[in-house]
PDB file of C-alpha atoms in Angstrom:
ATOM      1  CA  UNK A   1      -6.874  20.185 -43.847  1.00 43.00           C
ATOM      2  CA  UNK A   2      -4.693  20.100 -46.953  1.00 48.00           C
ATOM      3  CA  UNK A   3      -1.668  19.295 -45.059  1.00 49.00           C
ATOM      4  CA  UNK A   4      -3.160  16.164 -43.406  1.00 64.00           C
ATOM      5  CA  UNK A   5      -4.422  14.797 -46.541  1.00 78.00           C
ATOM      6  CA  UNK A   6      -2.177  11.536 -47.737  1.00 87.00           C
ATOM      7  CA  UNK A   7      -1.399  12.025 -51.440  1.00 91.00           C
ATOM      8  CA  UNK A   8      -1.142   8.162 -51.746  1.00 94.00           C
ATOM      9  CA  UNK A   9      -4.448   7.398 -50.226  1.00 95.00           C
ATOM     10  CA  UNK A  10      -5.814   9.979 -52.703  1.00 94.00           C
ATOM     11  CA  UNK A  11      -3.951   8.397 -55.814  1.00 95.00           C
ATOM     12  CA  UNK A  12      -5.460   4.995 -54.598  1.00 96.00           C
ATOM     13  CA  UNK A  13      -8.934   6.182 -54.191  1.00 96.00           C
ATOM     14  CA  UNK A  14      -9.051   7.782 -57.555  1.00 96.00           C
ATOM     15  CA  UNK A  15      -7.757   4.670 -59.205  1.00 96.00           C
ATOM     16  CA  UNK A  16     -10.256   2.618 -57.476  1.00 96.00           C
ATOM     17  CA  UNK A  17     -13.165   5.050 -58.323  1.00 97.00           C
ATOM     18  CA  UNK A  18     -12.082   5.089 -61.830  1.00 95.00           C
ATOM     19  CA  UNK A  19     -12.207   1.304 -62.159  1.00 95.00           C
ATOM     20  CA  UNK A  20     -15.392   0.702 -59.759  1.00 96.00           C
ATOM     21  CA  UNK A  21     -18.500  -1.055 -60.893  1.00 95.00           C
ATOM     22  CA  UNK A  22     -20.349   0.964 -58.241  1.00 95.00           C
ATOM     23  CA  UNK A  23     -19.670   3.598 -55.613  1.00 97.00           C
ATOM     24  CA  UNK A  24     -21.617   4.482 -52.759  1.00 95.00           C
ATOM     25  CA  UNK A  25     -21.371   7.154 -50.410  1.00 95.00           C
ATOM     26  CA  UNK A  26     -22.406   6.944 -46.684  1.00 92.00           C
ATOM     27  CA  UNK A  27     -22.921  10.041 -44.564  1.00 88.00           C
ATOM     28  CA  UNK A  28     -25.229  10.349 -41.589  1.00 80.00           C
ATOM     29  CA  UNK A  29     -26.168  13.644 -39.548  1.00 81.00           C
ATOM     30  CA  UNK A  30     -24.211  16.802 -40.519  1.00 82.00           C
ATOM     31  CA  UNK A  31     -22.092  14.541 -43.239  1.00 85.00           C
ATOM     32  CA  UNK A  32     -25.301  13.745 -45.091  1.00 90.00           C
ATOM     33  CA  UNK A  33     -25.218  17.040 -47.224  1.00 91.00           C
ATOM     34  CA  UNK A  34     -21.620  16.520 -47.814  1.00 93.00           C
ATOM     35  CA  UNK A  35     -22.042  12.972 -48.939  1.00 94.00           C
ATOM     36  CA  UNK A  36     -24.838  14.017 -51.497  1.00 96.00           C
ATOM     37  CA  UNK A  37     -22.729  16.796 -52.839  1.00 96.00           C
ATOM     38  CA  UNK A  38     -19.990  14.372 -53.622  1.00 97.00           C
ATOM     39  CA  UNK A  39     -22.483  12.020 -55.184  1.00 97.00           C
ATOM     40  CA  UNK A  40     -23.921  14.785 -57.307  1.00 97.00           C
ATOM     41  CA  UNK A  41     -20.304  15.589 -58.428  1.00 97.00           C
ATOM     42  CA  UNK A  42     -19.371  11.977 -59.412  1.00 97.00           C
ATOM     43  CA  UNK A  43     -22.701  11.550 -61.228  1.00 97.00           C
ATOM     44  CA  UNK A  44     -21.964  14.578 -63.211  1.00 95.00           C
ATOM     45  CA  UNK A  45     -18.752  12.796 -64.433  1.00 94.00           C
ATOM     46  CA  UNK A  46     -20.881   9.728 -65.532  1.00 94.00           C
ATOM     47  CA  UNK A  47     -19.763   7.682 -62.691  1.00 96.00           C
ATOM     48  CA  UNK A  48     -21.855   4.897 -61.271  1.00 96.00           C
ATOM     49  CA  UNK A  49     -22.386   6.593 -57.833  1.00 96.00           C
ATOM     50  CA  UNK A  50     -25.244   6.636 -55.271  1.00 95.00           C
ATOM     51  CA  UNK A  51     -25.980   8.026 -51.728  1.00 94.00           C
ATOM     52  CA  UNK A  52     -26.788   5.385 -49.258  1.00 87.00           C
ATOM     53  CA  UNK A  53     -28.917   6.781 -46.240  1.00 73.00           C
ATOM     54  CA  UNK A  54     -29.565   3.557 -44.423  1.00 70.00           C
ATOM     55  CA  UNK A  55     -26.898   0.712 -43.645  1.00 63.00           C
ATOM     56  CA  UNK A  56     -28.382  -1.945 -45.457  1.00 74.00           C
ATOM     57  CA  UNK A  57     -26.861  -5.479 -44.567  1.00 77.00           C
ATOM     58  CA  UNK A  58     -28.623  -7.501 -47.055  1.00 82.00           C
ATOM     59  CA  UNK A  59     -27.322  -5.197 -50.029  1.00 84.00           C
ATOM     60  CA  UNK A  60     -23.700  -5.749 -48.870  1.00 86.00           C
ATOM     61  CA  UNK A  61     -24.397  -9.541 -48.313  1.00 84.00           C
ATOM     62  CA  UNK A  62     -25.930  -9.787 -51.775  1.00 85.00           C
ATOM     63  CA  UNK A  63     -23.425  -7.651 -53.640  1.00 86.00           C
ATOM     64  CA  UNK A  64     -22.072  -9.268 -57.057  1.00 85.00           C
ATOM     65  CA  UNK A  65     -18.334  -8.477 -57.601  1.00 88.00           C
ATOM     66  CA  UNK A  66     -17.659  -6.639 -54.387  1.00 90.00           C
ATOM     67  CA  UNK A  67     -13.830  -6.052 -55.278  1.00 91.00           C
ATOM     68  CA  UNK A  68     -15.042  -3.604 -58.051  1.00 93.00           C
ATOM     69  CA  UNK A  69     -16.979  -1.918 -55.558  1.00 95.00           C
ATOM     70  CA  UNK A  70     -16.095   1.288 -53.878  1.00 96.00           C
ATOM     71  CA  UNK A  71     -17.679   2.644 -50.551  1.00 95.00           C
ATOM     72  CA  UNK A  72     -16.819   6.247 -49.377  1.00 96.00           C
ATOM     73  CA  UNK A  73     -17.964   6.899 -45.486  1.00 94.00           C
ATOM     74  CA  UNK A  74     -17.845  10.335 -44.206  1.00 92.00           C
ATOM     75  CA  UNK A  75     -17.819  10.631 -40.213  1.00 86.00           C
ATOM     76  CA  UNK A  76     -17.454  14.124 -39.363  1.00 78.00           C
ATOM     77  CA  UNK A  77     -18.717  13.103 -36.237  1.00 77.00           C
ATOM     78  CA  UNK A  78     -17.474   9.795 -34.282  1.00 73.00           C
ATOM     79  CA  UNK A  79     -18.746   7.023 -36.100  1.00 73.00           C
ATOM     80  CA  UNK A  80     -21.499   4.879 -34.581  1.00 79.00           C
ATOM     81  CA  UNK A  81     -21.746   1.331 -33.843  1.00 81.00           C
ATOM     82  CA  UNK A  82     -24.094   0.577 -36.763  1.00 80.00           C
ATOM     83  CA  UNK A  83     -21.747   1.911 -39.390  1.00 84.00           C
ATOM     84  CA  UNK A  84     -18.843   0.030 -38.007  1.00 87.00           C
ATOM     85  CA  UNK A  85     -20.875  -3.217 -38.046  1.00 87.00           C
ATOM     86  CA  UNK A  86     -21.405  -2.586 -41.816  1.00 88.00           C
ATOM     87  CA  UNK A  87     -17.971  -1.595 -42.598  1.00 90.00           C
ATOM     88  CA  UNK A  88     -16.969  -4.958 -41.127  1.00 91.00           C
ATOM     89  CA  UNK A  89     -19.224  -6.634 -43.387  1.00 90.00           C
ATOM     90  CA  UNK A  90     -17.658  -4.743 -46.334  1.00 92.00           C
ATOM     91  CA  UNK A  91     -14.144  -5.582 -45.244  1.00 91.00           C
ATOM     92  CA  UNK A  92     -15.226  -9.049 -45.073  1.00 91.00           C
ATOM     93  CA  UNK A  93     -16.505  -8.923 -48.660  1.00 91.00           C
ATOM     94  CA  UNK A  94     -12.990  -7.624 -49.688  1.00 92.00           C
ATOM     95  CA  UNK A  95     -14.373  -4.307 -50.569  1.00 94.00           C
ATOM     96  CA  UNK A  96     -12.355  -1.288 -50.903  1.00 96.00           C
ATOM     97  CA  UNK A  97     -13.417   1.432 -48.144  1.00 96.00           C
ATOM     98  CA  UNK A  98     -12.476   4.890 -47.210  1.00 96.00           C
ATOM     99  CA  UNK A  99     -13.347   6.802 -44.314  1.00 94.00           C
ATOM    100  CA  UNK A 100     -13.279  10.607 -44.192  1.00 92.00           C
ATOM    101  CA  UNK A 101     -12.825  11.473 -40.674  1.00 89.00           C
ATOM    102  CA  UNK A 102     -12.613  14.358 -38.253  1.00 82.00           C
ATOM    103  CA  UNK A 103     -11.356  12.553 -35.407  1.00 80.00           C
ATOM    104  CA  UNK A 104      -7.906  10.708 -35.295  1.00 83.00           C
ATOM    105  CA  UNK A 105      -9.370   8.443 -32.810  1.00 86.00           C
ATOM    106  CA  UNK A 106     -12.637   7.449 -34.390  1.00 88.00           C
ATOM    107  CA  UNK A 107     -12.802   3.447 -34.181  1.00 90.00           C
ATOM    108  CA  UNK A 108     -13.735   3.103 -37.907  1.00 92.00           C
ATOM    109  CA  UNK A 109     -10.166   3.684 -38.912  1.00 93.00           C
ATOM    110  CA  UNK A 110      -9.087   0.541 -37.961  1.00 94.00           C
ATOM    111  CA  UNK A 111     -11.701  -0.940 -40.276  1.00 94.00           C
ATOM    112  CA  UNK A 112     -11.663   0.715 -43.310  1.00 96.00           C
ATOM    113  CA  UNK A 113      -9.007   0.190 -46.213  1.00 96.00           C
ATOM    114  CA  UNK A 114      -7.820   3.717 -46.241  1.00 96.00           C
ATOM    115  CA  UNK A 115      -8.352   6.894 -44.420  1.00 94.00           C
ATOM    116  CA  UNK A 116      -8.529  10.435 -45.069  1.00 93.00           C
ATOM    117  CA  UNK A 117      -8.215  12.734 -42.077  1.00 86.00           C
ATOM    118  CA  UNK A 118      -8.807  16.086 -41.310  1.00 79.00           C
ATOM    119  CA  UNK A 119      -8.121  17.573 -37.818  1.00 66.00           C
ATOM    120  CA  UNK A 120     -10.835  19.507 -36.013  1.00 63.00           C
ATOM    121  CA  UNK A 121      -9.714  19.133 -32.538  1.00 60.00           C
ATOM    122  CA  UNK A 122      -8.534  22.926 -32.432  1.00 58.00           C
ATOM    123  CA  UNK A 123     -11.826  23.943 -33.515  1.00 56.00           C
ATOM    124  CA  UNK A 124     -13.842  22.786 -30.466  1.00 56.00           C
ATOM    125  CA  UNK A 125     -15.916  26.050 -30.225  1.00 55.00           C
ATOM    126  CA  UNK A 126     -17.216  25.887 -33.866  1.00 55.00           C
ATOM    127  CA  UNK A 127     -16.734  22.120 -34.346  1.00 58.00           C
ATOM    128  CA  UNK A 128     -19.596  21.244 -36.416  1.00 66.00           C
ATOM    129  CA  UNK A 129     -19.148  24.280 -38.844  1.00 71.00           C
ATOM    130  CA  UNK A 130     -15.487  24.028 -39.477  1.00 75.00           C
ATOM    131  CA  UNK A 131     -15.666  20.226 -39.748  1.00 77.00           C
ATOM    132  CA  UNK A 132     -18.499  20.552 -42.376  1.00 82.00           C
ATOM    133  CA  UNK A 133     -16.180  23.131 -44.296  1.00 83.00           C
ATOM    134  CA  UNK A 134     -13.254  20.382 -44.068  1.00 84.00           C
ATOM    135  CA  UNK A 135     -15.413  17.513 -45.347  1.00 87.00           C
ATOM    136  CA  UNK A 136     -16.453  19.579 -48.368  1.00 92.00           C
ATOM    137  CA  UNK A 137     -12.937  20.675 -49.070  1.00 92.00           C
ATOM    138  CA  UNK A 138     -11.804  16.772 -49.181  1.00 93.00           C
ATOM    139  CA  UNK A 139     -14.759  15.761 -51.437  1.00 94.00           C
ATOM    140  CA  UNK A 140     -13.823  18.653 -53.874  1.00 95.00           C
ATOM    141  CA  UNK A 141     -10.311  17.573 -53.757  1.00 95.00           C
ATOM    142  CA  UNK A 142     -11.777  14.122 -54.691  1.00 96.00           C
ATOM    143  CA  UNK A 143     -14.045  15.255 -57.407  1.00 96.00           C
ATOM    144  CA  UNK A 144     -10.826  17.567 -58.915  1.00 95.00           C
ATOM    145  CA  UNK A 145      -8.411  14.738 -58.760  1.00 95.00           C
ATOM    146  CA  UNK A 146     -10.827  12.626 -60.707  1.00 96.00           C
ATOM    147  CA  UNK A 147     -11.472  15.474 -63.258  1.00 94.00           C
ATOM    148  CA  UNK A 148      -7.598  15.997 -63.704  1.00 93.00           C
ATOM    149  CA  UNK A 149      -7.157  12.014 -64.122  1.00 92.00           C
ATOM    150  CA  UNK A 150     -10.200  11.930 -66.687  1.00 87.00           C
ATOM    151  CA  UNK A 151      -8.684  14.856 -68.688  1.00 85.00           C
ATOM    152  CA  UNK A 152      -5.215  13.047 -68.832  1.00 82.00           C
ATOM    153  CA  UNK A 153      -6.801   9.868 -69.781  1.00 79.00           C
ATOM    154  CA  UNK A 154      -9.169  10.903 -72.283  1.00 77.00           C
ATOM    155  CA  UNK A 155      -7.196  14.067 -73.540  1.00 62.00           C
ATOM    156  CA  UNK A 156     -10.419  15.815 -73.749  1.00 57.00           C
ATOM    157  CA  UNK A 157     -12.679  18.374 -72.153  1.00 59.00           C
ATOM    158  CA  UNK A 158     -15.189  16.414 -69.845  1.00 55.00           C
ATOM    159  CA  UNK A 159     -16.963  19.352 -68.145  1.00 55.00           C
TER     160      UNK A 159
END
C-alpha cells in the first residue's frame, strides 16, 4: 500500500485539510468504519470534520464557500452510481474531493480532484479483510501527516 501512495497527493490533501472550513468523510458498506475512525482522529485534532452517512444533494447544493470544503470518499468496493452523481455535483461546485480506492478501474477516479490508491487485486480470496486494513493504513497516514504538519507549524505538542 505504501508504495502506491502518491506523496504529492498526500501533501496537497494535508494542505487542503489544514485550510478547510469543513471536512466531510464518506464511506459506505465496509468503508463505513474506516471513515468514522478518520473523522474521530481529525476531530481529536480540533478539525471541523463530520461523517456523512447519506448522500445529501441539498447539502452540497446549499453549501456556502465550497472552495474551502474538503470531501474524502472511501471506496473500498467499487463506487456506486449514487456516490458518483454526488461527486459530480461537488466537482461542479469547485470542491476539493479525494477518493481512497482499492480498485484502479473505479469510475470515481475520473470524477475526483485527487486519488489515493491501494491495490487489492492480488488478494481476491481475502479481499475484504486486506482492503479494510489497507484503507485504515491510508487513514492513519493521513492522520499522522496532519499531526506532523501541525507540530511543525505550531512548534508544540498537540497530542
